[in-house]
Amino acid sequence: MNTKPLNAEQSPHILVLGMGGTIAGLAPNPEVNPLAYEAGQIEIGDLLTKIEQMFPQGLRIISRQIANINSSNLSESLLTELGEQVKKALASSTLIGIVITHGTDTIEESGIFLQATCGKYAEKLGKRVVLTGAMLPSNAAGADGPENLLNAIQWAYTAIDNCPGGVFAVFAGKVCMARDLAKRHSSALAAPLLDSPSSSVSLINPSWLSTVRAAQAVLVDDLPIPQVQEWPWVEILTSHAGARADLVQLCINAGVRGLVLAGTGQGGFNKAWQDSVNQAIAAGVAIVRATRTGAGIVRPNIPAQDPEGCIAAGSLSPPKARIVLQLALNAAKVSQAEAESFRPRWQDYFALQTY
Ligand code: SIN
């Protein structure tokens, strides 16, 4: 294995980017309590050293540490850094593919971000960006990180004839599109893709592959990566019994640019919010209706007519809808600064991501 910086590399290689997470975690007392641990303790180079004997013969691996955090602390500036590094690396003619080790708590946010900003580029180049992580810390008995990392490297390396380029995620022997990641279990080993459309890594399911191709046909253009200081402020508010308008008012007064309403059922919300949501729209705050149920689609104008300035999240969960809304608001701003004639609105960019 070689862990020299990327720009020193002139031969075909897989780049592994370390972001931290449980895969890099250490438990002080793993035999007694493997679930009491600190995420983001081990360097990516050391994680790779533990499995290097199992790399495919002759495969060159380069690693780079971007961060070593518990992903619950993921920031927008880190997303910008990750996206820029991925784009730059993809452009290298000697790069075969990229693997990213990431905490599972917010992996779906990085997944949708990379899919929306780098997915088309990776697909056109015929290269794969593969997210992975672990549910058990690196020193626990039966730690899932090493196998996930090996499988992710294998997926990044799988012949392009077998599956197109793009942004994927690998856990517990399964692969899904990164946009389909959804951590819906607190501890199961396959938690980030338990209920996602997926295939076995080693035996590709043709019907899953056709859903990948269909999704890629719909996702036409990558959205720009926001500059660090350009991420618009977007919050998620959850509707619930006894929901109060005050929280919506606080957000408007504080200057948020967008709100994702994690609604009940099909994306409806407590009527106590209605007047404040109308005020938010009148003040230019972008509103997205999603569902707090954890699965299913939120459709336009159901359960009630959507006013102008409010859009349904489709299949996007509230955290994913939040990232897409930020990217859509940024894209609309960038296009306003650039285009003279045709100026898409944030709704136009958002809708393209909600198939
Ligand atoms: C994290 O997201 O960094 C901690 C939890 C995990 O990786 O499973």
mmCIF file of C-alpha atoms and ligand atoms in Angstrom:
data_model
loop_
_atom_site.group_PDB
_atom_site.id
_atom_site.type_symbol
_atom_site.label_atom_id
_atom_site.label_comp_id
_atom_site.label_asym_id
_atom_site.label_seq_id
_atom_site.Cartn_x
_atom_site.Cartn_y
_atom_site.Cartn_z
ATOM 1 C CA MET A 1 0.000 0.000 0.000
ATOM 2 C CA ASN A 2 1.106 3.527 -0.684
ATOM 3 C CA THR A 3 -0.125 6.507 1.325
ATOM 4 C CA LYS A 4 1.755 9.232 -0.525
ATOM 5 C CA PRO A 5 -0.189 12.406 -1.413
ATOM 6 C CA LEU A 6 -2.327 12.152 -4.538
ATOM 7 C CA ASN A 7 -0.310 14.594 -6.633
ATOM 8 C CA ALA A 8 2.723 12.294 -6.207
ATOM 9 C CA GLU A 9 0.812 9.513 -7.947
ATOM 10 C CA GLN A 10 1.139 8.881 -11.643
ATOM 11 C CA SER A 11 0.003 5.252 -11.841
ATOM 12 C CA PRO A 12 -3.554 3.791 -11.733
ATOM 13 C CA HIS A 13 -4.895 3.799 -8.190
ATOM 14 C CA ILE A 14 -7.881 3.902 -5.871
ATOM 15 C CA LEU A 15 -8.027 6.924 -3.588
ATOM 16 C CA VAL A 16 -9.400 6.332 -0.070
ATOM 17 C CA LEU A 17 -10.538 9.465 1.749
ATOM 18 C CA GLY A 18 -10.958 9.264 5.534
ATOM 19 C CA MET A 19 -13.706 11.292 7.202
ATOM 20 C CA GLY A 20 -13.812 9.477 10.560
ATOM 21 C CA GLY A 21 -16.827 7.748 12.098
ATOM 22 C CA THR A 22 -17.243 4.457 13.940
ATOM 23 C CA ILE A 23 -15.128 2.670 11.355
ATOM 24 C CA ALA A 24 -12.254 4.693 12.819
ATOM 25 C CA GLY A 25 -13.621 4.429 16.359
ATOM 26 C CA LEU A 26 -12.109 2.925 19.508
ATOM 27 C CA ALA A 27 -13.923 1.512 22.522
ATOM 28 C CA PRO A 28 -12.023 1.787 25.843
ATOM 29 C CA ASN A 29 -13.494 -1.525 26.954
ATOM 30 C CA PRO A 30 -14.581 -3.368 23.818
ATOM 31 C CA GLU A 31 -15.150 -6.786 25.432
ATOM 32 C CA VAL A 32 -17.549 -5.382 28.026
ATOM 33 C CA ASN A 33 -19.280 -2.612 26.069
ATOM 34 C CA PRO A 34 -18.399 -2.266 22.369
ATOM 35 C CA LEU A 35 -21.137 0.332 21.887
ATOM 36 C CA ALA A 36 -19.498 2.805 24.304
ATOM 37 C CA TYR A 37 -16.760 4.233 22.100
ATOM 38 C CA GLU A 38 -15.271 7.357 20.589
ATOM 39 C CA ALA A 39 -15.663 7.738 16.817
ATOM 40 C CA GLY A 40 -12.856 9.104 14.615
ATOM 41 C CA GLN A 41 -9.772 7.892 16.516
ATOM 42 C CA ILE A 42 -7.765 5.900 13.946
ATOM 43 C CA GLU A 43 -6.094 7.325 10.853
ATOM 44 C CA ILE A 44 -7.283 6.039 7.483
ATOM 45 C CA GLY A 45 -3.759 4.820 6.606
ATOM 46 C CA ASP A 46 -3.802 2.566 9.697
ATOM 47 C CA LEU A 47 -7.237 1.148 8.828
ATOM 48 C CA LEU A 48 -5.920 0.265 5.373
ATOM 49 C CA THR A 49 -2.733 -1.303 6.733
ATOM 50 C CA LYS A 50 -4.877 -3.810 8.672
ATOM 51 C CA ILE A 51 -6.429 -5.161 5.461
ATOM 52 C CA GLU A 52 -3.716 -4.613 2.863
ATOM 53 C CA GLN A 53 -2.983 -8.350 2.596
ATOM 54 C CA MET A 54 -6.441 -8.768 1.113
ATOM 55 C CA PHE A 55 -6.205 -6.099 -1.593
ATOM 56 C CA PRO A 56 -6.504 -7.360 -5.170
ATOM 57 C CA GLN A 57 -3.054 -8.218 -6.542
ATOM 58 C CA GLY A 58 -1.237 -5.176 -7.914
ATOM 59 C CA LEU A 59 -3.922 -2.678 -6.875
ATOM 60 C CA ARG A 60 -2.432 0.626 -5.795
ATOM 61 C CA ILE A 61 -4.235 2.393 -2.929
ATOM 62 C CA ILE A 62 -3.569 5.948 -1.860
ATOM 63 C CA SER A 63 -5.156 7.411 1.269
ATOM 64 C CA ARG A 64 -5.855 10.890 2.478
ATOM 65 C CA GLN A 65 -7.358 12.056 5.761
ATOM 66 C CA ILE A 66 -9.880 14.845 5.210
ATOM 67 C CA ALA A 67 -11.268 14.781 8.749
ATOM 68 C CA ASN A 68 -11.523 12.376 11.667
ATOM 69 C CA ILE A 69 -14.814 13.281 13.278
ATOM 70 C CA ASN A 70 -17.968 11.810 14.691
ATOM 71 C CA SER A 71 -20.217 12.532 11.719
ATOM 72 C CA SER A 72 -22.881 14.054 13.942
ATOM 73 C CA ASN A 73 -20.518 17.055 13.815
ATOM 74 C CA LEU A 74 -20.454 17.173 10.001
ATOM 75 C CA SER A 75 -20.333 20.764 8.803
ATOM 76 C CA GLU A 76 -21.181 22.439 5.533
ATOM 77 C CA SER A 77 -17.583 23.596 5.109
ATOM 78 C CA LEU A 78 -16.471 19.959 5.374
ATOM 79 C CA LEU A 79 -18.972 19.012 2.679
ATOM 80 C CA THR A 80 -17.482 21.684 0.426
ATOM 81 C CA GLU A 81 -13.995 20.322 1.117
ATOM 82 C CA LEU A 82 -15.114 16.741 0.463
ATOM 83 C CA GLY A 83 -16.914 17.645 -2.761
ATOM 84 C CA GLU A 84 -13.971 19.642 -4.095
ATOM 85 C CA GLN A 85 -11.486 16.880 -3.290
ATOM 86 C CA VAL A 86 -13.711 14.278 -4.965
ATOM 87 C CA LYS A 87 -14.126 16.403 -8.098
ATOM 88 C CA LYS A 88 -10.424 17.150 -8.325
ATOM 89 C CA ALA A 89 -9.473 13.505 -7.833
ATOM 90 C CA LEU A 90 -12.032 12.291 -10.402
ATOM 91 C CA ALA A 91 -10.366 14.503 -13.006
ATOM 92 C CA SER A 92 -7.069 12.625 -12.636
ATOM 93 C CA SER A 93 -6.515 10.240 -15.546
ATOM 94 C CA THR A 94 -4.720 7.782 -13.233
ATOM 95 C CA LEU A 95 -7.610 7.544 -10.758
ATOM 96 C CA ILE A 96 -9.701 4.351 -10.976
ATOM 97 C CA GLY A 97 -12.184 5.175 -8.241
ATOM 98 C CA ILE A 98 -12.680 6.758 -4.818
ATOM 99 C CA VAL A 99 -13.670 5.209 -1.494
ATOM 100 C CA ILE A 100 -14.782 7.431 1.383
ATOM 101 C CA THR A 101 -14.908 6.162 4.966
ATOM 102 C CA HIS A 102 -17.586 8.121 6.825
ATOM 103 C CA GLY A 103 -19.602 8.028 10.037
ATOM 104 C CA THR A 104 -22.991 6.458 9.464
ATOM 105 C CA ASP A 105 -24.994 9.034 11.424
ATOM 106 C CA THR A 106 -24.956 11.609 8.632
ATOM 107 C CA ILE A 107 -23.726 9.466 5.744
ATOM 108 C CA GLU A 108 -27.011 10.005 3.937
ATOM 109 C CA GLU A 109 -26.356 13.740 3.907
ATOM 110 C CA SER A 110 -22.887 13.341 2.393
ATOM 111 C CA GLY A 111 -24.367 10.704 0.068
ATOM 112 C CA ILE A 112 -27.031 12.966 -1.400
ATOM 113 C CA PHE A 113 -24.562 15.867 -1.506
ATOM 114 C CA LEU A 114 -21.997 13.888 -3.529
ATOM 115 C CA GLN A 115 -24.655 12.372 -5.748
ATOM 116 C CA ALA A 116 -26.131 15.793 -6.548
ATOM 117 C CA THR A 117 -22.796 17.562 -7.077
ATOM 118 C CA CYS A 118 -20.461 14.906 -8.518
ATOM 119 C CA GLY A 119 -22.724 12.029 -9.633
ATOM 120 C CA LYS A 120 -23.065 12.958 -13.294
ATOM 121 C CA TYR A 121 -19.381 13.772 -13.566
ATOM 122 C CA ALA A 122 -18.386 10.376 -12.104
ATOM 123 C CA GLU A 123 -20.893 8.614 -14.348
ATOM 124 C CA LYS A 124 -19.593 10.353 -17.489
ATOM 125 C CA LEU A 125 -16.019 9.437 -16.576
ATOM 126 C CA GLY A 126 -17.048 5.837 -15.814
ATOM 127 C CA LYS A 127 -15.614 6.046 -12.276
ATOM 128 C CA ARG A 128 -17.175 5.149 -8.954
ATOM 129 C CA VAL A 129 -17.225 7.094 -5.704
ATOM 130 C CA VAL A 130 -18.085 4.673 -2.890
ATOM 131 C CA LEU A 131 -19.090 5.625 0.649
ATOM 132 C CA THR A 132 -18.703 3.178 3.492
ATOM 133 C CA GLY A 133 -18.416 3.074 7.273
ATOM 134 C CA ALA A 134 -19.157 0.745 10.159
ATOM 135 C CA MET A 135 -21.561 0.215 13.001
ATOM 136 C CA LEU A 136 -18.989 -1.284 15.381
ATOM 137 C CA PRO A 137 -15.757 0.418 16.466
ATOM 138 C CA SER A 138 -12.507 -0.844 15.008
ATOM 139 C CA ASN A 139 -11.429 -2.751 18.147
ATOM 140 C CA ALA A 140 -14.752 -4.540 18.789
ATOM 141 C CA ALA A 141 -14.997 -8.299 18.251
ATOM 142 C CA GLY A 142 -16.559 -8.849 14.820
ATOM 143 C CA ALA A 143 -15.947 -5.216 13.779
ATOM 144 C CA ASP A 144 -17.676 -4.681 10.416
ATOM 145 C CA GLY A 145 -15.347 -1.905 9.201
ATOM 146 C CA PRO A 146 -12.594 -4.022 7.595
ATOM 147 C CA GLU A 147 -15.011 -6.035 5.472
ATOM 148 C CA ASN A 148 -17.005 -2.951 4.501
ATOM 149 C CA LEU A 149 -13.811 -1.177 3.458
ATOM 150 C CA LEU A 150 -12.641 -4.157 1.405
ATOM 151 C CA ASN A 151 -16.045 -4.454 -0.260
ATOM 152 C CA ALA A 152 -16.076 -0.729 -1.018
ATOM 153 C CA ILE A 153 -12.623 -0.998 -2.617
ATOM 154 C CA GLN A 154 -13.862 -3.964 -4.624
ATOM 155 C CA TRP A 155 -16.905 -1.979 -5.754
ATOM 156 C CA ALA A 156 -14.757 0.994 -6.755
ATOM 157 C CA TYR A 157 -12.632 -1.437 -8.755
ATOM 158 C CA THR A 158 -15.433 -3.536 -10.319
ATOM 159 C CA ALA A 159 -15.270 -3.522 -14.125
ATOM 160 C CA ILE A 160 -17.252 -0.708 -15.664
ATOM 161 C CA ASP A 161 -19.043 -3.178 -17.961
ATOM 162 C CA ASN A 162 -20.720 -4.615 -14.872
ATOM 163 C CA CYS A 163 -22.074 -1.353 -13.446
ATOM 164 C CA PRO A 164 -21.877 2.314 -14.506
ATOM 165 C CA GLY A 165 -19.828 4.972 -12.777
ATOM 166 C CA GLY A 166 -21.536 7.160 -10.195
ATOM 167 C CA VAL A 167 -21.823 7.603 -6.443
ATOM 168 C CA PHE A 168 -22.606 4.474 -4.401
ATOM 169 C CA ALA A 169 -22.470 3.163 -0.844
ATOM 170 C CA VAL A 170 -21.462 -0.242 0.482
ATOM 171 C CA PHE A 171 -22.429 -1.843 3.813
ATOM 172 C CA ALA A 172 -22.707 -5.434 5.037
ATOM 173 C CA GLY A 173 -22.027 -6.919 1.588
ATOM 174 C CA LYS A 174 -24.660 -4.746 -0.115
ATOM 175 C CA VAL A 175 -24.404 -1.787 -2.456
ATOM 176 C CA CYS A 176 -26.927 1.011 -3.102
ATOM 177 C CA MET A 177 -26.935 4.370 -4.857
ATOM 178 C CA ALA A 178 -25.624 6.973 -2.410
ATOM 179 C CA ARG A 179 -28.865 8.948 -2.719
ATOM 180 C CA ASP A 180 -30.751 5.892 -1.403
ATOM 181 C CA LEU A 181 -28.804 5.752 1.875
ATOM 182 C CA ALA A 182 -31.129 5.985 4.862
ATOM 183 C CA LYS A 183 -29.968 5.136 8.370
ATOM 184 C CA ARG A 184 -33.199 3.895 9.929
ATOM 185 C CA HIS A 185 -31.835 1.651 12.653
ATOM 186 C CA SER A 186 -29.679 2.630 15.610
ATOM 187 C CA SER A 187 -27.458 -0.452 15.697
ATOM 188 C CA ALA A 188 -28.065 -3.026 12.911
ATOM 189 C CA LEU A 189 -24.902 -3.736 10.916
ATOM 190 C CA ALA A 190 -26.549 -2.817 7.620
ATOM 191 C CA ALA A 191 -28.314 0.212 9.181
ATOM 192 C CA PRO A 192 -27.444 2.834 6.529
ATOM 193 C CA LEU A 193 -29.007 0.815 3.703
ATOM 194 C CA LEU A 194 -31.262 -1.652 5.508
ATOM 195 C CA ASP A 195 -34.398 -0.624 3.606
ATOM 196 C CA SER A 196 -32.756 0.868 0.511
ATOM 197 C CA PRO A 197 -32.947 -0.626 -2.980
ATOM 198 C CA SER A 198 -29.672 -2.544 -3.151
ATOM 199 C CA SER A 199 -27.713 -5.459 -4.612
ATOM 200 C CA SER A 200 -25.132 -7.853 -3.287
ATOM 201 C CA VAL A 201 -21.646 -6.439 -3.990
ATOM 202 C CA SER A 202 -20.327 -9.705 -5.358
ATOM 203 C CA LEU A 203 -23.344 -10.789 -7.431
ATOM 204 C CA ILE A 204 -25.000 -7.797 -9.071
ATOM 205 C CA ASN A 205 -28.786 -7.967 -9.173
ATOM 206 C CA PRO A 206 -29.914 -7.034 -12.724
ATOM 207 C CA SER A 207 -33.194 -5.493 -11.597
ATOM 208 C CA TRP A 208 -31.339 -3.214 -9.154
ATOM 209 C CA LEU A 209 -28.938 -2.297 -11.964
ATOM 210 C CA SER A 210 -31.817 -1.242 -14.164
ATOM 211 C CA THR A 211 -33.126 1.038 -11.370
ATOM 212 C CA VAL A 212 -29.645 2.607 -11.163
ATOM 213 C CA ARG A 213 -29.653 3.251 -14.918
ATOM 214 C CA ALA A 214 -33.201 4.657 -14.795
ATOM 215 C CA ALA A 215 -32.278 7.013 -11.933
ATOM 216 C CA GLN A 216 -29.134 8.149 -13.734
ATOM 217 C CA ALA A 217 -31.178 8.914 -16.843
ATOM 218 C CA VAL A 218 -33.377 11.273 -14.782
ATOM 219 C CA LEU A 219 -30.555 13.019 -12.921
ATOM 220 C CA VAL A 220 -29.276 15.195 -15.752
ATOM 221 C CA ASP A 221 -26.846 17.772 -14.373
ATOM 222 C CA ASP A 222 -24.668 18.128 -11.301
ATOM 223 C CA LEU A 223 -25.411 21.097 -9.056
ATOM 224 C CA PRO A 224 -22.548 23.444 -8.132
ATOM 225 C CA ILE A 225 -20.714 22.864 -4.852
ATOM 226 C CA PRO A 226 -21.394 25.880 -2.615
ATOM 227 C CA GLN A 227 -18.366 27.890 -1.550
ATOM 228 C CA VAL A 228 -17.859 27.601 2.215
ATOM 229 C CA GLN A 229 -19.463 30.959 2.996
ATOM 230 C CA GLU A 230 -22.283 30.523 0.460
ATOM 231 C CA TRP A 231 -24.246 27.698 2.090
ATOM 232 C CA PRO A 232 -27.729 29.100 2.712
ATOM 233 C CA TRP A 233 -29.176 28.650 6.194
ATOM 234 C CA VAL A 234 -31.875 25.968 6.018
ATOM 235 C CA GLU A 235 -33.505 24.363 9.053
ATOM 236 C CA ILE A 236 -35.688 21.296 9.559
ATOM 237 C CA LEU A 237 -38.822 21.725 11.667
ATOM 238 C CA THR A 238 -40.791 18.650 12.748
ATOM 239 C CA SER A 239 -44.568 18.822 12.988
ATOM 240 C CA HIS A 240 -45.998 17.067 16.052
ATOM 241 C CA ALA A 241 -48.833 17.118 18.536
ATOM 242 C CA GLY A 242 -48.909 20.557 20.126
ATOM 243 C CA ALA A 243 -46.645 22.141 17.458
ATOM 244 C CA ARG A 244 -46.312 25.912 17.947
ATOM 245 C CA ALA A 245 -46.080 28.714 15.426
ATOM 246 C CA ASP A 246 -43.421 30.429 17.559
ATOM 247 C CA LEU A 247 -40.665 28.209 16.191
ATOM 248 C CA VAL A 248 -41.527 29.085 12.583
ATOM 249 C CA GLN A 249 -41.602 32.775 13.569
ATOM 250 C CA LEU A 250 -38.212 32.467 15.260
ATOM 251 C CA CYS A 251 -36.760 31.029 12.073
ATOM 252 C CA ILE A 252 -38.199 33.810 9.907
ATOM 253 C CA ASN A 253 -36.940 36.490 12.298
ATOM 254 C CA ALA A 254 -33.499 34.892 12.483
ATOM 255 C CA GLY A 255 -33.143 35.072 8.691
ATOM 256 C CA VAL A 256 -33.304 31.470 7.532
ATOM 257 C CA ARG A 257 -33.393 31.100 3.747
ATOM 258 C CA GLY A 258 -35.275 27.814 3.726
ATOM 259 C CA LEU A 259 -37.313 25.482 5.901
ATOM 260 C CA VAL A 260 -37.844 21.764 5.479
ATOM 261 C CA LEU A 261 -41.077 20.816 7.220
ATOM 262 C CA ALA A 262 -40.787 17.221 8.422
ATOM 263 C CA GLY A 263 -44.523 16.718 8.304
ATOM 264 C CA THR A 264 -46.766 13.942 9.481
ATOM 265 C CA GLY A 265 -47.991 11.218 7.111
ATOM 266 C CA GLN A 266 -47.893 12.467 3.535
ATOM 267 C CA GLY A 267 -46.179 15.710 4.523
ATOM 268 C CA GLY A 268 -49.043 17.600 6.128
ATOM 269 C CA PHE A 269 -48.343 19.784 9.143
ATOM 270 C CA ASN A 270 -50.145 21.055 12.235
ATOM 271 C CA LYS A 271 -52.519 23.863 11.287
ATOM 272 C CA ALA A 272 -51.031 25.942 14.107
ATOM 273 C CA TRP A 273 -48.151 26.570 11.659
ATOM 274 C CA GLN A 274 -50.250 27.625 8.668
ATOM 275 C CA ASP A 275 -50.240 31.430 9.096
ATOM 276 C CA SER A 276 -46.538 31.494 9.956
ATOM 277 C CA VAL A 277 -45.660 29.265 6.991
ATOM 278 C CA ASN A 278 -47.601 31.684 4.744
ATOM 279 C CA GLN A 279 -45.666 34.580 6.263
ATOM 280 C CA ALA A 280 -42.395 32.750 5.664
ATOM 281 C CA ILE A 281 -43.271 32.236 1.989
ATOM 282 C CA ALA A 282 -44.242 35.919 1.670
ATOM 283 C CA ALA A 283 -40.858 36.824 3.199
ATOM 284 C CA GLY A 284 -39.103 34.732 0.503
ATOM 285 C CA VAL A 285 -38.250 31.717 2.655
ATOM 286 C CA ALA A 286 -38.155 28.535 0.524
ATOM 287 C CA ILE A 287 -40.405 25.817 1.951
ATOM 288 C CA VAL A 288 -40.111 22.082 1.341
ATOM 289 C CA ARG A 289 -42.648 19.608 2.683
ATOM 290 C CA ALA A 290 -41.194 16.205 3.632
ATOM 291 C CA THR A 291 -42.421 13.388 5.854
ATOM 292 C CA ARG A 292 -41.195 12.402 9.298
ATOM 293 C CA THR A 293 -42.408 8.801 8.735
ATOM 294 C CA GLY A 294 -39.025 7.598 7.454
ATOM 295 C CA ALA A 295 -40.260 6.138 4.182
ATOM 296 C CA GLY A 296 -42.510 6.846 1.219
ATOM 297 C CA ILE A 297 -43.057 9.763 -1.125
ATOM 298 C CA VAL A 298 -44.426 13.239 -0.482
ATOM 299 C CA ARG A 299 -46.414 14.274 -3.558
ATOM 300 C CA PRO A 300 -47.240 17.791 -4.745
ATOM 301 C CA ASN A 301 -50.605 19.176 -3.580
ATOM 302 C CA ILE A 302 -51.316 16.233 -1.256
ATOM 303 C CA PRO A 303 -52.735 16.394 1.387
ATOM 304 C CA ALA A 304 -53.434 20.080 0.528
ATOM 305 C CA GLN A 305 -52.719 22.486 -2.342
ATOM 306 C CA ASP A 306 -49.107 23.727 -2.192
ATOM 307 C CA PRO A 307 -48.791 27.501 -2.383
ATOM 308 C CA GLU A 308 -46.217 29.048 -4.757
ATOM 309 C CA GLY A 309 -42.910 28.927 -2.867
ATOM 310 C CA CYS A 310 -43.595 25.526 -1.292
ATOM 311 C CA ILE A 311 -42.561 22.259 -2.920
ATOM 312 C CA ALA A 312 -42.964 18.558 -2.058
ATOM 313 C CA ALA A 313 -39.827 16.572 -1.169
ATOM 314 C CA GLY A 314 -40.727 13.508 -3.248
ATOM 315 C CA SER A 315 -38.597 10.590 -2.049
ATOM 316 C CA LEU A 316 -36.137 12.780 -0.107
ATOM 317 C CA SER A 317 -36.082 12.365 3.677
ATOM 318 C CA PRO A 318 -35.965 15.606 5.693
ATOM 319 C CA PRO A 319 -32.128 15.611 6.091
ATOM 320 C CA LYS A 320 -31.631 14.839 2.402
ATOM 321 C CA ALA A 321 -34.253 17.417 1.389
ATOM 322 C CA ARG A 322 -32.395 19.977 3.495
ATOM 323 C CA ILE A 323 -29.105 19.393 1.638
ATOM 324 C CA VAL A 324 -30.843 19.447 -1.754
ATOM 325 C CA LEU A 325 -32.674 22.658 -0.840
ATOM 326 C CA GLN A 326 -29.366 24.280 0.123
ATOM 327 C CA LEU A 327 -27.825 23.164 -3.173
ATOM 328 C CA ALA A 328 -30.880 24.354 -5.130
ATOM 329 C CA LEU A 329 -30.881 27.789 -3.458
ATOM 330 C CA ASN A 330 -27.165 28.107 -4.152
ATOM 331 C CA ALA A 331 -27.574 26.982 -7.780
ATOM 332 C CA ALA A 332 -30.340 29.545 -8.337
ATOM 333 C CA LYS A 333 -28.093 32.264 -6.886
ATOM 334 C CA VAL A 334 -25.140 31.213 -9.051
ATOM 335 C CA SER A 335 -27.296 31.118 -12.192
ATOM 336 C CA GLN A 336 -28.736 34.574 -11.393
ATOM 337 C CA ALA A 337 -25.233 35.942 -11.259
ATOM 338 C CA GLU A 338 -24.299 34.268 -14.557
ATOM 339 C CA ALA A 339 -27.270 33.949 -16.906
ATOM 340 C CA GLU A 340 -28.833 36.958 -18.585
ATOM 341 C CA SER A 341 -31.872 35.367 -20.174
ATOM 342 C CA PHE A 342 -32.949 32.052 -18.599
ATOM 343 C CA ARG A 343 -32.918 32.079 -14.818
ATOM 344 C CA PRO A 344 -34.059 28.835 -13.223
ATOM 345 C CA ARG A 345 -35.612 29.156 -9.773
ATOM 346 C CA TRP A 346 -34.592 27.064 -6.759
ATOM 347 C CA GLN A 347 -37.757 25.008 -7.318
ATOM 348 C CA ASP A 348 -36.508 24.012 -10.795
ATOM 349 C CA TYR A 349 -33.206 22.716 -9.403
ATOM 350 C CA PHE A 350 -34.879 21.029 -6.434
ATOM 351 C CA ALA A 351 -37.522 19.226 -8.505
ATOM 352 C CA LEU A 352 -34.866 17.601 -10.683
ATOM 353 C CA GLN A 353 -33.480 15.777 -7.636
ATOM 354 C CA THR A 354 -36.816 14.406 -6.387
ATOM 355 C CA TYR A 355 -37.662 11.649 -8.834
HETATM 356 C C1 SIN B 1 -20.551 8.668 13.330
HETATM 357 O O1 SIN B 1 -21.492 8.860 12.550
HETATM 358 O O2 SIN B 1 -19.463 9.257 13.206
HETATM 359 C C2 SIN B 1 -20.712 7.754 14.483
HETATM 360 C C3 SIN B 1 -21.636 6.645 14.220
HETATM 361 C C4 SIN B 1 -21.215 5.726 13.119
HETATM 362 O O3 SIN B 1 -20.275 5.923 12.374
HETATM 363 O O4 SIN B 1 -21.889 4.668 13.014
#
